[in-house]
Amino acid sequence: LPMAFRGVNARRHIGLQQLSSLALAGRTLLGPMKSCKFIVDESANESTLICSALRLIESLDLTSAAGQLLNETIQAQNKEFKTGMSTLLFLVGAWSNAVVECLQQNVPVSAIVSVMSEGLNSCCERVQCLQISVHDVNKELCSISVKSKTFQIERDTLLNPQISLYFQEEVSAPEEVIPINSCSHQEDDCDVNKRLVSPLADFGSVASLVKPAADKSMSVISGRGVTTADCNRQKLTHSRYFSTLKKSHFSSQQGNFQGYVSGPSADPCECYGLGHLAVALSHGNQTSVKLLQSVVVYQLSQKRAECSGSSRFNVAEVVTCCLPGLPESYSCVSPGFVTLVAPEQAAVVKHIEDKPLRILLMDGDLTEQYRHLGFNRPRNVRTILEHPNLREGRAGDLWLSSMLDILINFDVNLVLVKGSVCENLMERCTANSILVIGSVTRDVLCAFGEATSAQPVTYLTQLNPACVGSGAQVELWKAHDGRVMELGELVPVGIKARGIPLLTAVLTTTVAAKMQLVEDQFWTLMYRLHHALNDEKVFLGGGAVELLCLSHIQMLAEQPLEPANKTAVKGFPSPWLGAPATEHRGVVLQALASGWKRYLSAVMCNAAEALSELEACATVDQHLKKAADCGSSSAYILKEFRRGDLLRGGSGPFGGHGEHFKVYDNVRAKTEAWRRALDLVLLVLQADAEIITGPKRNQLLNSCVSSEFMFL
């Protein structure tokens, strides 16, 4: 058992001990430099590489009640935010240890619940000063990027004067040249034309996404109230990273859309102001950043080209397709829906390729036994069969024949099914050149419904001419080198329709065990950007928020009690905070603060900013002392964050990239992870206390919980 549990009766507070033990397994998953874990499936003799607390908890044997509660809490966090699960898991373990330490000092359970809850509420209010709007983040990061590139230009010119002469010759005829600009103001809004000289241009896939530089009407809004017009107006005329683009080349590339956007994206400034924000939220995950930037460029460019009036980043219009066995350089973003089919279905695709198809959408399973939710079978009806097996076989053949006749009569070529598909029916459809694809998400069905005017049906017997859509196309998916891929027993195919907003992030890796990890990392970054735009603000990252929480809680713990009013504590407005809580306020607050300190120490150790936990704690204590000497913890933390020296103990990625490397966190996802972690710990504490002392002796705690908290 951990050190905190020594001296505690083994029969007492078992739930807290179980939480701590489970959370200990996810310690290495915290921070920007995560240590991946292998999950071994002994039954299938396979292993999976994971780097997520969600996958870890799903793989553990959670037979205890505390383990089930922990799983439900992490699942709830994942369902709402898709991020913050590692923070939640670690704080559950840290605060479980802290609560046990309080119990060792005979602190009443009611005092632990009240003081810890009020302390966390006070922290959430205090850290609001470290929130920064997405608008300001884009402005600042664009400015830093311009300064960094300008420095690079000056250095290149000094090292090699021929560079300057070369680019001066290239831009000598302005009437024939479209300048490739960096972040600029208003009409130049982080000009997307620069993307044509990026690695994306090699594939000829982005020219159709670009408006000419002469079009001054382009004004892209990224998120609510966020514009890229705040980028500094500076133009780069020469650098080894930039070149110019002839108008003739631009004209020849217009409309040459090859059907995909490659993963290696261009400069973040091209992504309508969201590229830098994506990098800042990625915490070092470069592969997912490139794909996300491609998604942003394509989505917002298409919406502006269609004059839809909407320029919001939409995570619901993105799906993933995993292709194990291909190098990671093949990862890309492909318009439409990419999925894997059997070789027999791939033969059907070759037969109907490049033809306009009639599409049918099924909102359910395509099986004989499927019944929609709420279906009630007739009562008091019994069916008696003399030869059940024979009769069932004939009935099954009759159903298969009738369903196939319906599809043929309505001239349906493509069927997308939300649920599962009867294998026998799929074989018959394949023999009649009808492509049937199952396990399609609702978002994909909605996207094809809007693009083809198809209306989803629950049963084939409901089909009528108005339900069948038209205009869909299917083809074998090709990599950026033009090759058709066949991955063992599966073949990737692409399904498109004119005007469909759907995008598929095709994720590839040569290590099959790494496929789940790559997909999880991509979706985590997608939802970080999504939540940042919805919140319209982000937290300063790199441990800034947690350090301010630690400083604030320690300050509250050191405040003396007012003898005239011991039932009210400064910073704790709760009216039911009585004398037992105030007497132990300092001890409980220090225990709460120890959770933040353990969190910061673990992140620094995982990021190689400290060689040991002792060294990490010493670094944190130094910052706390400097913050106290400064007189304002928030001002000190903000200054160190902008300098890039916050919690920096070495040259690792936690803070060692200098001022151009900024890390930001989601606001609601982080604070909700804190609240869920503490609520779970206090819930388990309450359950343990009731088991030990009985419910009658714990009425005070119950009244406190019912009046102030809503547990899971």
C-alpha angles and dihedrals in degrees: 000000000000117000091255092064097054110110093024116114108259090224092055128080093000090160093061091049091051092050091051093049093049093046092050089068091063099050094106092053092071125101135013094300103057124184108225122223132213117230109202121206104204094188093058095028090232134126133208128203112226135182100173133092089221093060090043094054091045089056097048125092101249103182096141124086092240090052091051091050090050091051092050091049093052091044090053091051091049094047093053103034111007087217139068097053095120091052090049093049094049095047090049089060095041095049092043088059090045092052092050089051088054091050090052087059091052095249110165117250091235091056092050092051096046099042096043093048094047090045093055091047089052090051093051089054094045096052093056087092088067093059117109127189119248087236091061093043092056091047094049097043092047089052092049091048092052092050091049093050092045089054089050091052093051091048092048091050093050093047095044118017089185088074091063093048092048095053093043088059092047094054096041092104107055094174090066099039134081106205119233104223136191123220108331139167131273108315092033093047099178088312113243092206089082087072090072091074093047125095086271091070090065089071096047091228105120106049092091089055094060131085118208116265090241091067102097094180095080111113114158123197117204110199126334110325093350119123134170091222088096093071111115115264102243128134126205116214101177139018136125087252095055137052138166131262125224117228091231090057091047092052093049091052096050112113094006094128111164097190106260145058115224123235099239096084129197127250115320091240089070093066094082092263095310098091095079092044090053090052091049092051095044095076090213101318098135098171094059091043092061092050092046092051089053090051092051094047093049097043098048094040092052093048092051092045089054091046088229092154091230120106099165122129105247118201091185090069093062128082132171134232118193118213110184116195099044125100116262090245087074091065109117145145115258126191113240129015121320119190141155123258136178120266090253090057090045087061088056089051091055089051096051098032117133092014126116105250134206107232132204125196121208118199097201140011122326096220134112094242097049117117125178122249110281095025112149120203118222112272126234092019120130127181117209119195125188093204107022097181094049094043093047091051092052091046090050092051090049092053092048092050094047093048092049091048090054092053092046094047092053091045093236115175102172130038123187113195125194094207136026127317129222107252094218091052091048090053092052092047091050090052089054094047094254114139114216120185122185136196094044116162123242092246090058092049091050092049094052091043091058094043098045102026090239117154118215117241130196098213131023089233088068092060119125132164093265091060095059116088129205138206101057121138132196131196141161109273114248128202121234090270091059097251123136110234125222113185106195108281095357133069124198116232131183125222119195142170132191111272096006111151094204120122129189121208103212106208119197137180135160091223108076092197089059096056096091090048093053092050094047092050092051094051092045091058092043092056094043089060091042093054093043090057092045093049090042087214141065137201124247103258136204093079096305095125095045091048091053090049090052093049092046095049093048089051090053091047092054094050111108120237118254106241093207093061113023092161092067123056125196110255092018110087097174110130094210096056099119136183097282089059096045093050092057097033096111094049094049094045091051088051090051090049091051088065091058091046093051089048093054092044092051093049092049092049093048090049092051091243090124131030094216141010089253091057091046092052090050090053091049091049090052091054091047091053093048090048091052091048090049090059094226119064094193093051092049093048092048091051093049091046093054090048091051092235100109110133088343113159101159142347099295127125095267092082108335102102095082128233095322091065111078127172124202134181135207115263105213095034092054098044092045090051088055093049095045091049094051093041090054093049092049092046091054089045090054092048092049091048092052091050091051102039102020128245096274093059091049100055093117091057092047092052091049093050095046093050100043112020142051109205126194 
